[in-house]
Short mmCIF file of C-alpha atoms in Angstrom, two decimals:
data_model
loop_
_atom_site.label_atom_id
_atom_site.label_comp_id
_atom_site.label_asym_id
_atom_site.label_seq_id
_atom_site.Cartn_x
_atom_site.Cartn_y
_atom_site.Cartn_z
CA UNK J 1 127.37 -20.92 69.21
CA UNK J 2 127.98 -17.50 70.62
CA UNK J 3 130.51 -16.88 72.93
CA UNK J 4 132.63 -14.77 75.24
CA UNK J 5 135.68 -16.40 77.37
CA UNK J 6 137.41 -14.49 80.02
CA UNK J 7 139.74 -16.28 82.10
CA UNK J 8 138.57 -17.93 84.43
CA UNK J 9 140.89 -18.49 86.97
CA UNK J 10 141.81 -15.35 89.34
CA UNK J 11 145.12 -12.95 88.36
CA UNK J 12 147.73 -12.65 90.94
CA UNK J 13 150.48 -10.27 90.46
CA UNK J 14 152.63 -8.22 92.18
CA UNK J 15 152.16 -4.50 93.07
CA UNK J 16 154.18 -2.59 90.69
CA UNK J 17 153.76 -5.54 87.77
CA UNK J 18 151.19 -5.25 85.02
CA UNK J 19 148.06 -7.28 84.75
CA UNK J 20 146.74 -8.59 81.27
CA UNK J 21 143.42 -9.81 81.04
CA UNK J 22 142.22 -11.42 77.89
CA UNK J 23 138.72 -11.46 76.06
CA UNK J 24 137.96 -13.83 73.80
CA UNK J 25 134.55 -13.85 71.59
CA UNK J 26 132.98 -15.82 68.69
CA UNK J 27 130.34 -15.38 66.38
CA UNK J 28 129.73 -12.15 67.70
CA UNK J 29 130.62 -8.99 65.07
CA UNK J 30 130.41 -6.25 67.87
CA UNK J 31 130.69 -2.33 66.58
CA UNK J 32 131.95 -1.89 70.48
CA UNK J 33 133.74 -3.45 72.90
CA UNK J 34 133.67 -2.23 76.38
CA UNK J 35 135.73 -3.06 79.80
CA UNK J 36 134.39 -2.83 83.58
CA UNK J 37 135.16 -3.24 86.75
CA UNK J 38 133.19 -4.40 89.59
CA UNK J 39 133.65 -5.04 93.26
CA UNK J 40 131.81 -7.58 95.40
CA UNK J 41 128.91 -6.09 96.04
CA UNK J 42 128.24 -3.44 93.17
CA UNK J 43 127.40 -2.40 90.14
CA UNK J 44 129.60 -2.13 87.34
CA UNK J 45 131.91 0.72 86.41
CA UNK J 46 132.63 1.53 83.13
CA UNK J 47 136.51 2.04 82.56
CA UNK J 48 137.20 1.86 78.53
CA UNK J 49 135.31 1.71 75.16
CA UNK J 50 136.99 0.66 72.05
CA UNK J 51 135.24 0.71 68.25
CA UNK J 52 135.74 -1.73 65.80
CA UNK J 53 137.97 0.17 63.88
CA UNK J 54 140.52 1.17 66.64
CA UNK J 55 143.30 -1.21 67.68
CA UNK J 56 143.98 0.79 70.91
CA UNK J 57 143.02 2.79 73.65
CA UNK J 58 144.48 4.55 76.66
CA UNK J 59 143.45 6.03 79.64
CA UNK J 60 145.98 7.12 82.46
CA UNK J 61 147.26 3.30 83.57
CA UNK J 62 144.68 1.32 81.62
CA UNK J 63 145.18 0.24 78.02
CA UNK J 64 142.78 -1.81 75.64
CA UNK J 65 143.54 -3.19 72.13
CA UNK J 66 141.38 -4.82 70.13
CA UNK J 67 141.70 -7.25 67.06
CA UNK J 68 138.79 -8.30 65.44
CA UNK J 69 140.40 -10.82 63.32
CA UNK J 70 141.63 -12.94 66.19
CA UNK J 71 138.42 -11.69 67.92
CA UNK J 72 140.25 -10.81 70.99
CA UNK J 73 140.71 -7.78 73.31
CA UNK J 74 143.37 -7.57 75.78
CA UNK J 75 143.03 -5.19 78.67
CA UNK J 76 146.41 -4.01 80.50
CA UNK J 77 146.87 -2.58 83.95
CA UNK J 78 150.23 -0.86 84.14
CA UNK J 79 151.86 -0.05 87.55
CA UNK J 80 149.44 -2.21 89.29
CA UNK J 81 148.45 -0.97 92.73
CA UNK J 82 146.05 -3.17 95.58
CA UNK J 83 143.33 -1.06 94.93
CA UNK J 84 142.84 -2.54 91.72
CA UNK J 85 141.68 -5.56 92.91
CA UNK J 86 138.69 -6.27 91.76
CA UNK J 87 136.31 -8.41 88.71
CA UNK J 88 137.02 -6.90 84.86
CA UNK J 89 134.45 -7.73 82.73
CA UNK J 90 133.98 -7.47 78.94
CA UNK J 91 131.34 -7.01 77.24
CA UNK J 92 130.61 -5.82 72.94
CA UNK J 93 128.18 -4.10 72.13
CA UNK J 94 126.02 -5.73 68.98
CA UNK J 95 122.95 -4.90 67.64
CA UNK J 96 122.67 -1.46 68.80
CA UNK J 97 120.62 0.00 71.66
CA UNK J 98 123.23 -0.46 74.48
CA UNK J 99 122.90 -3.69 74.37
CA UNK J 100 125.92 -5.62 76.25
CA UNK J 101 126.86 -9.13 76.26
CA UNK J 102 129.25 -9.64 79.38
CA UNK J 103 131.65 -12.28 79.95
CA UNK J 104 131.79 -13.69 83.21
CA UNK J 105 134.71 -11.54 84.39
CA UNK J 106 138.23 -12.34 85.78
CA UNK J 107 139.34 -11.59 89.18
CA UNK J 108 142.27 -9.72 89.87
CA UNK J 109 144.52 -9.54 92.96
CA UNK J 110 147.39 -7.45 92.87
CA UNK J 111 149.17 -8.17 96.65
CA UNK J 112 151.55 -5.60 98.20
CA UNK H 1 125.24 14.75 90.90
CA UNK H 2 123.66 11.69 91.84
CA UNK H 3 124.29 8.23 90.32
CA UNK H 4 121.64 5.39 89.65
CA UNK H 5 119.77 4.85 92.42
CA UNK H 6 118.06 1.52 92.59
CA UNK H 7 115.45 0.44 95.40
CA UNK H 8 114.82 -1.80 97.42
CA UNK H 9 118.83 -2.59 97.95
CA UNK H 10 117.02 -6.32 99.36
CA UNK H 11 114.58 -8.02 98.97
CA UNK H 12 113.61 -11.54 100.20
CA UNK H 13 110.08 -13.16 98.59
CA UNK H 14 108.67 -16.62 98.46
CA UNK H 15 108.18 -18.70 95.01
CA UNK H 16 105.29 -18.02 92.60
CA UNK H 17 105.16 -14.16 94.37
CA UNK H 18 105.60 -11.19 92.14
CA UNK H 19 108.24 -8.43 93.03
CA UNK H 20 108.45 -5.09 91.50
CA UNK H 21 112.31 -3.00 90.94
CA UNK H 22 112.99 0.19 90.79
CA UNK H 23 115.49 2.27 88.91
CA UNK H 24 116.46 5.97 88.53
CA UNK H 25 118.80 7.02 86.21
CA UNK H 26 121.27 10.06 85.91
CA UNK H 27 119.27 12.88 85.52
CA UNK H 28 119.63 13.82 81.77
CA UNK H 29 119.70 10.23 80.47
CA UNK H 30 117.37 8.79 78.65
CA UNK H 31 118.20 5.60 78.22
CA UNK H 32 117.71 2.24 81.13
CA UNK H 33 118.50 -1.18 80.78
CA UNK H 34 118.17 -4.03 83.32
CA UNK H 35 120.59 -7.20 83.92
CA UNK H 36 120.42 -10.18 86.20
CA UNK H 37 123.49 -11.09 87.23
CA UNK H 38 123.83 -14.50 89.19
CA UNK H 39 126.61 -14.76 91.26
CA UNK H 40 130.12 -15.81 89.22
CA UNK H 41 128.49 -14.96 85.93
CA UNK H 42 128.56 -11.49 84.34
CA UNK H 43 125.65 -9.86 83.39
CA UNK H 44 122.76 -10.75 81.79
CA UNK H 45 120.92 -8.20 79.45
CA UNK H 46 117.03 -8.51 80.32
CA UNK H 47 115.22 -5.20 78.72
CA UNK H 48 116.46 -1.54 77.32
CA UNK H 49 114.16 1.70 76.91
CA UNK H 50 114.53 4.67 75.78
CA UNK H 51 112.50 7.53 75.56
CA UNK H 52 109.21 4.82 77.19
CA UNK H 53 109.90 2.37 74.48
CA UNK H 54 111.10 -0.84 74.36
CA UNK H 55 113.83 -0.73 72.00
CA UNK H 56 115.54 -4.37 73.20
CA UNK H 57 114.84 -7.36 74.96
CA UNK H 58 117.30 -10.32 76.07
CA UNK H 59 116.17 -13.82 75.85
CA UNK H 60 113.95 -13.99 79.69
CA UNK H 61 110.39 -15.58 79.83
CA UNK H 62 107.48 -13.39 79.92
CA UNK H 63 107.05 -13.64 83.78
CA UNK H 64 109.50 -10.47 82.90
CA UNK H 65 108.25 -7.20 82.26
CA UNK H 66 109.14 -3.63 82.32
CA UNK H 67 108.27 -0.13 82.02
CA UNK H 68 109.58 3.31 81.58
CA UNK H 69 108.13 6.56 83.10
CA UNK H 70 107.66 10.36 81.20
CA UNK H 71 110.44 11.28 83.60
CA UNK H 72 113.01 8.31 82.47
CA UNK H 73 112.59 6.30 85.87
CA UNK H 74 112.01 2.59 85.05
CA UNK H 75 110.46 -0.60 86.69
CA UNK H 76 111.18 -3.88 86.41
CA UNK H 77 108.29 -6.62 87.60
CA UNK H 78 108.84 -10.77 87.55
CA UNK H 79 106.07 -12.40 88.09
CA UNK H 80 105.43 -16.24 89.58
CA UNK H 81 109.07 -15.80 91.04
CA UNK H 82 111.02 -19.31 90.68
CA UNK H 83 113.95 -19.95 92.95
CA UNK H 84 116.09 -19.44 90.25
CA UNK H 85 115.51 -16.05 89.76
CA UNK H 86 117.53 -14.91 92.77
CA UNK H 87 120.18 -13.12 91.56
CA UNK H 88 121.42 -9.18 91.90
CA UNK H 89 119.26 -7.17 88.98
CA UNK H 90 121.48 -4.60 87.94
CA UNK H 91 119.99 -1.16 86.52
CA UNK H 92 121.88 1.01 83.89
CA UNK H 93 121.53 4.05 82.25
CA UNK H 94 123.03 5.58 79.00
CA UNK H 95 122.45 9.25 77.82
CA UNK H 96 121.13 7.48 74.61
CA UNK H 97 121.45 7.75 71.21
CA UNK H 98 124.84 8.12 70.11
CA UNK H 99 126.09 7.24 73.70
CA UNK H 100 127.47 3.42 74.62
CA UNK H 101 128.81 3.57 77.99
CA UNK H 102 126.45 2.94 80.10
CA UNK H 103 126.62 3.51 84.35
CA UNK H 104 125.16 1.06 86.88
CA UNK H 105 123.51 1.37 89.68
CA UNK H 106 124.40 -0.47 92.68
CA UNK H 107 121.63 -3.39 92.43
CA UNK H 108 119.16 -4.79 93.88
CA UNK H 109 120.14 -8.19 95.90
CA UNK H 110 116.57 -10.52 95.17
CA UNK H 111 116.46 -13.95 96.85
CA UNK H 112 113.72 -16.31 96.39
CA UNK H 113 112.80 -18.88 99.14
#
């Protein structure tokens, strides 16, 4: 069957540390793989997209890699601050037309 | 410039009524889709249009339906409500074709008594 693991348990680190947050996925064969962030509350925020055919990405503190043959996509936080608390969710993109399947997100606390 | 705007931000109704969501997008996009989202789950893709057609459709009974206007606003009506529908029902739009991130709106918050 078709699935997408996130951890489940919540991330606490320490301010300053970096966070790591892992996405796993079978049978899927997504073109796209995308990270968000969400706050209790709210919609999702889109933070990174990654295609198939790249094995990383960066923006400012955020980094994403992605390797489909372990079908996995780690998503790192560098210099980790309290704000960043929040849900990160995965989700690929398959099948075209913005279509997203999400995992069910890890929470992450980073504590001063 | 104004995000998605979603209406009403609540919204309490009884079983086996029929509720009606609302959705603009960013002006300039083109593209909406609609998730449910029950809470500790991620979201759940229900419907995408773009350009007034139905160009996907995630695996919800037909008590779901939805609709897109000429200018790019979007509805999203459940019919017969069941108690398990309450959830938050997440609008996003996507400039389209081409285009793959997609921006939320803040949701709309549906419980059914």
């Amino acid at each position: 069957s078709q699935k997408i693991e996130q951890n489940s348990e919540a991330l606490n680190i320490q301010e300053g540390k970096t966070a790591t947050l892992t996405c796993n996925y079978t049978n899927y064969s997504p073109a796209y793989l995308q990270w968000y962030r969400q706050d209790p509350g709210r919609g999702p925020v889109f933070l990174l997209l990654i295609r198939e055919n790249e094995k990383e990405k960066r923006k400012e503190r955020l980094k994403v890699t992605f390797d489909t043959t372990l079908k996995q996509s780690l998503f790192h936080i560098t210099a980790s601050q309290p704000a960043d608390s929040a849900t990160y969710l995965c989700a690929l993109e398959t099948g075209g037309y913005n279509k997203l399947i999400f995992g069910a997100g890890t929470r992450l606390a980073v504590h001063p | 410039d104004a995000g998605v705007t979603q209406s009403p931000t609540h919204l309490i109704k009884t079983r086996g009524q029929h509720v009606t969501l609302r959705c603009s997008p960013i002006s300039g996009h083109k593209s909406v889709s609609w998730y449910q989202q029950v809470l500790g789950q991620g979201p759940q893709f229900i419907f995408q249009y773009y350009e007034k057609e139905e160009r996907g459709r995630g695996n919800f009974p037909d008590r779901f339906s939805a609709r897109q206007f000429p200018n790019y606003s979007s509805e999203l009506n459940v019919n017969a409500l069941l108690l398990g529908d309450s959830a938050l029902y997440l609008c996003a739009s996507s400039l389209g074709r081409g285009s793959h991130e997609q921006y939320f709106g803040p949701g709309t918050r549906l419980t059914v008594t």
